Coordinates of C-alpha atoms and ligand atoms in Angstrom, one line a residue:
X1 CA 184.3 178.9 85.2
X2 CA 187.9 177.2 84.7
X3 CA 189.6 179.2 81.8
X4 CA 189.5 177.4 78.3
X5 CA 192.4 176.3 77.0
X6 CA 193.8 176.8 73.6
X7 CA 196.9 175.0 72.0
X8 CA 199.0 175.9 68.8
X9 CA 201.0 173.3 67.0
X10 CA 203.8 175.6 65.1
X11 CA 205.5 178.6 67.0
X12 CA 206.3 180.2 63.3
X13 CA 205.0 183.5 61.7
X14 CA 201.0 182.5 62.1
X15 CA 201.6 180.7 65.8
X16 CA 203.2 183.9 67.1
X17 CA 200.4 186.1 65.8
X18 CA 197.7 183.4 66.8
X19 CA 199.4 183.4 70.4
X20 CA 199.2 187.7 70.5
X21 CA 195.4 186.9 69.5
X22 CA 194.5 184.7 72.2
X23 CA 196.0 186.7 74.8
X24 CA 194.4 189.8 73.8
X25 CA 191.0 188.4 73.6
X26 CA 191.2 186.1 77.1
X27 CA 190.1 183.1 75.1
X28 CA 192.0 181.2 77.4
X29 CA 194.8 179.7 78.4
X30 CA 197.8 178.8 75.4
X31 CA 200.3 176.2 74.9
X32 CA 202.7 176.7 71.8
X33 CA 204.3 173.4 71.1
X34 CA 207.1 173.5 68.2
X35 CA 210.1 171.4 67.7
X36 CA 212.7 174.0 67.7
X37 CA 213.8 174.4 71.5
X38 CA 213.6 177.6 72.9
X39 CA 212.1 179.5 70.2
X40 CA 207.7 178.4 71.5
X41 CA 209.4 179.8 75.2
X42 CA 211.0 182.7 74.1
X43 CA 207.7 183.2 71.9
X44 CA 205.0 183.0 74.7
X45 CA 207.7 184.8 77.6
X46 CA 207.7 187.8 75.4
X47 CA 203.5 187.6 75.1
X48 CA 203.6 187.2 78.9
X49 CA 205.8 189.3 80.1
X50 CA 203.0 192.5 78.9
X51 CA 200.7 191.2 80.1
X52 CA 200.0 194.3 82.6
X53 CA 200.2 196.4 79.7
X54 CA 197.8 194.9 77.3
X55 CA 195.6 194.0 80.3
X56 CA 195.3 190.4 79.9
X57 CA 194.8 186.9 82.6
X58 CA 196.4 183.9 80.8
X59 CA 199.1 181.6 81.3
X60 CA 201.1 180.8 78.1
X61 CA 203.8 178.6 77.9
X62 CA 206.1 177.0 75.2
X63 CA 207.1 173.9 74.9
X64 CA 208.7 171.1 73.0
X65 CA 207.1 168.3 74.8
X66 CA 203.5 167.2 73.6
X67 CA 202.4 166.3 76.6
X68 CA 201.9 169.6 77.6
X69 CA 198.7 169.9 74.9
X70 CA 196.5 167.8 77.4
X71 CA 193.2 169.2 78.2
X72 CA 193.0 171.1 74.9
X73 CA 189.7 172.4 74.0
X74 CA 191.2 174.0 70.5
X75 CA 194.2 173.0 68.8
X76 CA 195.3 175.2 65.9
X77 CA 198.2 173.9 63.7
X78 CA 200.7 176.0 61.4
X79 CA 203.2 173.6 61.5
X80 CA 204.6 173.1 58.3
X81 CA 206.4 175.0 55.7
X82 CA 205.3 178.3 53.9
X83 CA 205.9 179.2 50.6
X84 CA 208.5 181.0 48.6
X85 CA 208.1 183.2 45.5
X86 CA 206.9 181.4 42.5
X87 CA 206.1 178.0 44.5
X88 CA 202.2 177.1 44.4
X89 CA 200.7 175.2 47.7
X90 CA 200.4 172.2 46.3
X91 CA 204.6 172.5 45.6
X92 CA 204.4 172.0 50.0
X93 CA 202.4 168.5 50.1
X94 CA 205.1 165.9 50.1
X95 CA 207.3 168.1 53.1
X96 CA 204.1 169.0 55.5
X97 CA 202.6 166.2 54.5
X98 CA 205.4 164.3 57.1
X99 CA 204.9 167.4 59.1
X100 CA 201.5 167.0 59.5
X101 CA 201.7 162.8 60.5
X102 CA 203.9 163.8 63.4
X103 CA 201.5 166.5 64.1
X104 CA 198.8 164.4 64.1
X105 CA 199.5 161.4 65.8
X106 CA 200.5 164.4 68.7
X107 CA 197.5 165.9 69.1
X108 CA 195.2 162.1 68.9
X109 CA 197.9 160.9 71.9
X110 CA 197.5 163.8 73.9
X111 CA 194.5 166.1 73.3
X112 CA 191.9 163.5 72.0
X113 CA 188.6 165.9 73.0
X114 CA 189.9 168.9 71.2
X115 CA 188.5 170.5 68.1
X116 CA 191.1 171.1 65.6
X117 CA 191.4 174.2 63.2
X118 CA 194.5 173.3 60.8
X119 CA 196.0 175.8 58.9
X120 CA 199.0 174.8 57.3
X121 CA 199.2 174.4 53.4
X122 CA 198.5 172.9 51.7
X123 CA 194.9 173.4 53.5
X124 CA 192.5 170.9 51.9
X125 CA 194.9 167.6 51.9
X126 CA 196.7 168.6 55.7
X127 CA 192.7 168.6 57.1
X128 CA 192.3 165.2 55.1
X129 CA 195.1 163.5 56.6
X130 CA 194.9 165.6 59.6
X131 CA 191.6 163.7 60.2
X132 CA 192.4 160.5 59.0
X133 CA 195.3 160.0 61.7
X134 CA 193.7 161.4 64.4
X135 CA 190.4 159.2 63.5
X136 CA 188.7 162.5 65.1
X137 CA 185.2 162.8 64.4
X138 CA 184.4 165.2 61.0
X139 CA 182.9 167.7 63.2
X140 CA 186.2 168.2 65.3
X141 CA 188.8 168.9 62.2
X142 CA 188.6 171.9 60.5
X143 CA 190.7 174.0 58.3
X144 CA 191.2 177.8 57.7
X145 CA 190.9 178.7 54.3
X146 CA 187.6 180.3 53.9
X147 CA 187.4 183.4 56.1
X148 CA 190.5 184.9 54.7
X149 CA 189.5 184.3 51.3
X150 CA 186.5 186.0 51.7
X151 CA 187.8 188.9 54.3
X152 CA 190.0 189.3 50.9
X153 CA 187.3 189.3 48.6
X154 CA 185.3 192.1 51.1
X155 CA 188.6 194.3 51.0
X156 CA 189.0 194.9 47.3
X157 CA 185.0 195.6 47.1
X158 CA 185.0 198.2 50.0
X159 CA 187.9 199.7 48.3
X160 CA 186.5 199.7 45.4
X161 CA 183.3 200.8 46.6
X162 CA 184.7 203.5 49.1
X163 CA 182.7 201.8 52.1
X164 CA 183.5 200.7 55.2
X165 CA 184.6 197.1 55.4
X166 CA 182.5 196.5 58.2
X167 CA 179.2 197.1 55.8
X168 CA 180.3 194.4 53.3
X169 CA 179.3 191.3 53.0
X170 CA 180.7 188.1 51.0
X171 CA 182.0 185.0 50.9
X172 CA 184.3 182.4 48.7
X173 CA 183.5 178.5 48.8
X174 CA 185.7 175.7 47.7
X175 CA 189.1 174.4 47.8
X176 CA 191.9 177.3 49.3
X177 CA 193.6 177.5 45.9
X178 CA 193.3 179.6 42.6
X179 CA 190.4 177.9 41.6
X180 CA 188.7 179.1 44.9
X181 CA 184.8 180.1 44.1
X182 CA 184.2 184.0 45.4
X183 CA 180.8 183.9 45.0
X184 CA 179.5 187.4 42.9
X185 CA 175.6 186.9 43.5
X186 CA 175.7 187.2 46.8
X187 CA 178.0 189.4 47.7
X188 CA 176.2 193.0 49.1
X189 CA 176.8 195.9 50.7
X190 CA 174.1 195.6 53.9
X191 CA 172.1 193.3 51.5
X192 CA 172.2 195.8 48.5
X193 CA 174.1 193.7 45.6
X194 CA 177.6 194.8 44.7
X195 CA 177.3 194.1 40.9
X196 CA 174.3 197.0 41.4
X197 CA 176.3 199.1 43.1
X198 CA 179.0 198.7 40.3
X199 CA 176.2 199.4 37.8
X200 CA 175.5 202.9 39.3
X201 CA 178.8 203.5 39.9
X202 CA 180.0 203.1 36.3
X203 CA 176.8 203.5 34.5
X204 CA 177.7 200.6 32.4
X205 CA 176.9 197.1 33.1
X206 CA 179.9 195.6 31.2
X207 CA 182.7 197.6 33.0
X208 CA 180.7 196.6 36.4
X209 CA 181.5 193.2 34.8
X210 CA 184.7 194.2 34.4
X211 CA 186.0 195.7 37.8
X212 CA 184.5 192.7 39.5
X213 CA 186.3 189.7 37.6
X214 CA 189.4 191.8 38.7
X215 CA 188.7 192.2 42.0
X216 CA 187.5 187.9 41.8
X217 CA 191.0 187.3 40.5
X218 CA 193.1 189.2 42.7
X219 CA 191.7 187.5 45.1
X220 CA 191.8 183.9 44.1
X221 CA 195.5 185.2 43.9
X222 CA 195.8 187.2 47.2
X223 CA 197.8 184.8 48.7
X224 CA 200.8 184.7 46.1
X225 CA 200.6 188.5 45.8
X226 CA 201.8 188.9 49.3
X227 CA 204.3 185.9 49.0
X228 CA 205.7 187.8 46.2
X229 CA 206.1 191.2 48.4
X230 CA 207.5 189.3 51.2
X231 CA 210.1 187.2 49.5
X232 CA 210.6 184.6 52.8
X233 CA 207.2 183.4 53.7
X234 CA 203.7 183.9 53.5
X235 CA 200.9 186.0 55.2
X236 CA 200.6 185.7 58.4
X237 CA 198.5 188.1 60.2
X238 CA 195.5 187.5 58.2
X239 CA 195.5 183.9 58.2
X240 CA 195.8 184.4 62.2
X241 CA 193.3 186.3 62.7
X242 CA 191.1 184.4 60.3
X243 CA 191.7 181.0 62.2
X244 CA 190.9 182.9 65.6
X245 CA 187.3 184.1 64.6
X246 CA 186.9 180.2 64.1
X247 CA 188.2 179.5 67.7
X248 CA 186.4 181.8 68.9
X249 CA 182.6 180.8 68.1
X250 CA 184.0 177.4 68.8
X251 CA 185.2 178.2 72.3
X252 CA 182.6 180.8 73.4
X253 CA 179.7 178.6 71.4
X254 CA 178.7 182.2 69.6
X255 CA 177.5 179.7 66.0
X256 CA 179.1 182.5 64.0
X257 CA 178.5 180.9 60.2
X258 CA 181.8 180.8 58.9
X259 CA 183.3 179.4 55.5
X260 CA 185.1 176.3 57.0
X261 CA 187.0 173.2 55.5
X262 CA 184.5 171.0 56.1
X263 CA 184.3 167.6 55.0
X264 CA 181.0 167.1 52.9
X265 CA 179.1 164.0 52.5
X266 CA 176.6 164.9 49.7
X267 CA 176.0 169.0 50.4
X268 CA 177.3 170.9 47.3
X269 CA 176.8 167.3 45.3
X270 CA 180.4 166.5 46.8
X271 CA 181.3 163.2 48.6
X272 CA 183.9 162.3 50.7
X273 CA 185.9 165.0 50.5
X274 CA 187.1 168.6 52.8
X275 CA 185.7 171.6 50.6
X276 CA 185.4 175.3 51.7
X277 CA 181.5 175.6 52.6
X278 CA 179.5 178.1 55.3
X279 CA 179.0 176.5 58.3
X280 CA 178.0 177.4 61.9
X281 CA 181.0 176.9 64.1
X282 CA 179.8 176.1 68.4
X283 CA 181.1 174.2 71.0
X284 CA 181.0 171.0 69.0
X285 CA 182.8 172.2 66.2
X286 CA 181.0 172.2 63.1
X287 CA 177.7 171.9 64.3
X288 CA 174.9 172.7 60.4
X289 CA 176.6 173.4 57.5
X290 CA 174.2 175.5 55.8
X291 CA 173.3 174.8 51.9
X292 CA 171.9 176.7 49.4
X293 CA 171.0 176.2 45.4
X294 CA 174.0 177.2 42.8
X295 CA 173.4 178.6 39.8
X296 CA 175.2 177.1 36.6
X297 CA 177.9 179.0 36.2
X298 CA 178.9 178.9 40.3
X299 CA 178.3 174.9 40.1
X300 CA 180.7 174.8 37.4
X301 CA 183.4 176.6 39.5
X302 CA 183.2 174.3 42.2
X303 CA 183.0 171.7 40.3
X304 CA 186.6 173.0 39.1
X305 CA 187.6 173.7 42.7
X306 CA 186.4 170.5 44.1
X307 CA 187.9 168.5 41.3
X308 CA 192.1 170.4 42.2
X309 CA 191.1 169.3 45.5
X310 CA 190.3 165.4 44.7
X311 CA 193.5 165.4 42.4
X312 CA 195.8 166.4 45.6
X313 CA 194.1 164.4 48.4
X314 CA 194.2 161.2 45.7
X315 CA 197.8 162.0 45.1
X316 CA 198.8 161.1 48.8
X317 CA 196.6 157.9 49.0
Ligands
TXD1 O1 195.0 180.6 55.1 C1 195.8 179.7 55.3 N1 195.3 178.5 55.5 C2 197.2 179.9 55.1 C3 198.1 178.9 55.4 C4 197.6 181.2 54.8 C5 199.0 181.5 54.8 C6 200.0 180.5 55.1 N2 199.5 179.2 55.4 C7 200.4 178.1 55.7 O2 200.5 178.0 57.1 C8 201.8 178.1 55.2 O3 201.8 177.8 53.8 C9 202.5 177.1 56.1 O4 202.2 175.8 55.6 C10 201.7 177.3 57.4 C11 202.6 178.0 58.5 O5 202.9 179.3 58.0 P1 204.0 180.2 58.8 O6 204.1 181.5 58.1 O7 203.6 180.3 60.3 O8 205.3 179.3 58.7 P2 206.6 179.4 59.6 O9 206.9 180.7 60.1 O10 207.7 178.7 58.8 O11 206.3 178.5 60.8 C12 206.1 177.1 60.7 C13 206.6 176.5 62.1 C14 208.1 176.7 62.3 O12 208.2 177.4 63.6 C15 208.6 175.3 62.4 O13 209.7 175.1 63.4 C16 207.4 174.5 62.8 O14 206.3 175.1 62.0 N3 207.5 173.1 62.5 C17 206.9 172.2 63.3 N4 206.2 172.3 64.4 C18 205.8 171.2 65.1 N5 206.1 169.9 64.6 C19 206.8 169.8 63.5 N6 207.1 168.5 63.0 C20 207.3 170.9 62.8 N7 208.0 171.1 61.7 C21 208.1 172.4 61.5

């Protein structure tokens, strides 16, 4: 079976981590295209050269030349800026936004069979426009947003809970900013409900209440609260690792169910627009996205959510 072949647009914090990823796992083969010369070579030399050490078949290569992205089953962009202390994502859209045309018009030239996972901030609008100049089928253009979001969410409850995070389960919906939806109800420890769990553990119902609207705002705010530790860029391991689990059940066809940018004609009453919902990721990309009945108060939040969205994707038309 000839080796799948992965490419990463952006050789910045994420695409170096991204690149580690792929090489440790044998998804495949990697390309990491960015415009600064020399720094996707010296990048993917260094991956290479341990190879022996980390026990890992894969040729990697840099490159500034996007010709070098042909054949591309996956193509996962970062390209574009981060943010700095104080800024919010939407503060990026006008700067990626040309970014992300280059980008684009790249990846439809020279990898036209690829699925895409974009990345870069801000997430909803760069997968809108990351589709639109591609002309890419819906199915094929992604964005990350989701899994971290809920990989977040799962962290504060299994510390809160003292569990393991393997045993948690959770998940956040919507668009990847503070208005993000974590969704409470269905969030469980191996299917027990958390808010129960909290219950027990505080013998009070209200201060169960309590502990989990923190835990639903720090993360809606997880992202900034490592921006403001870091003080000259975002996170970058997470979001890495996040967009990889996607690859993967992409590349290997596993039809992991994933919250994915997806772009939604009618589930979730939304039309027309990329919004955070669980779907099953396989070889042709997003393959079901799965629905299920909100209650009030979760309609209401993604209403909210889906509304930021519209106002940032209308504001590039
Ligand atoms: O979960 C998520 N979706 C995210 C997204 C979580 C955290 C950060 N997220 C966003 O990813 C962040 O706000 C940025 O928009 C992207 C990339 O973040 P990263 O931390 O990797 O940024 P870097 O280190 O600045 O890397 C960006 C690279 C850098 O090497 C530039 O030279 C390159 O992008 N770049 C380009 N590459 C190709 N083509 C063009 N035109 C280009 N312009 C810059």
């Amino acid at each position: 079976m000839a080796r799948k072949k992965i490419s990463l647009i952006g050789g910045g914090q994420i695409g170096g981590v991204l690149a580690q990823l792929c090489a440790l796992r044998e998804l495949g083969d990697v390309v990491m295209f960015d415009i600064v010369e020399g720094l996707p070579q010296g990048k993917m030399l260094d991956i290479a050269e341990v190879g022996s050490v980390d026990n890992f078949d894969a040729n990697l290569k840099g490159t500034n030349d996007y010709k070098d992205i042909a054949g591309s089953d996956v193509v996962i962009v970062t390209a574009g800026l981060p943010r700095k202390p104080g800024m919010s994502r939407d503060d990026l859209i006008e700067v990626n936004s040309k970014i992300m045309t280059s980008v684009a018009e790249g990846i439809k030239q020279y990898a036209p069979k690829a699925t895409v996972i974009v990345i870069s901030n801000p997430l909803d609008a760069m997968v809108t426009l990351c589709q639109k100049i591609t002309g890419f089928p819906y199915n094929r253009v992604i964005g990350q947003a989701g899994v971290l979001d809920s990989a977040r969410f799962i962290t504060f409850i299994a510390w809160e809970l003292g569990v393991s995070v393997k045993d948690v389960n959770a998940m956040t919906l919507g668009g990847h900013g503070d208005d993000m939806v974590p969704l409470v109800r269905y969030a469980s420890v191996n299917g027990i409900p958390v808010m129960e769990l909290l219950e027990q553990k505080y013998k009070s119902a209200e201060k169960a209440k309590e502990v989990m609207e923190a835990m639903v705002k720090r993360t809606r705010g997880a992202g900034g609260e490592v921006v403001a530790l870091l003080k000259t860029g975002s996170a970058f391991y997470s979001p890495a690792s996040s967009a990889i689990a996607m690859a993967e059940s992409i590349l290997k066809d596993q039809k992991r169910v994933l919250p994915t940018c997806c772009f939604l004609q009618g589930e979730f009453g939304v039309n027309g627009y990329y919004v955070g919902v669980p779907a099953v990721l396989g070889e042709n990309g997003v393959e079901q996205i799965l629905q299920f009945k909100l209650d009030a108060e979760e309609q209401a939040m993604m209403d909210k959510s889906v509304a930021a969205v519209k106002s940032l994707v209308d504001s590039m038309k």
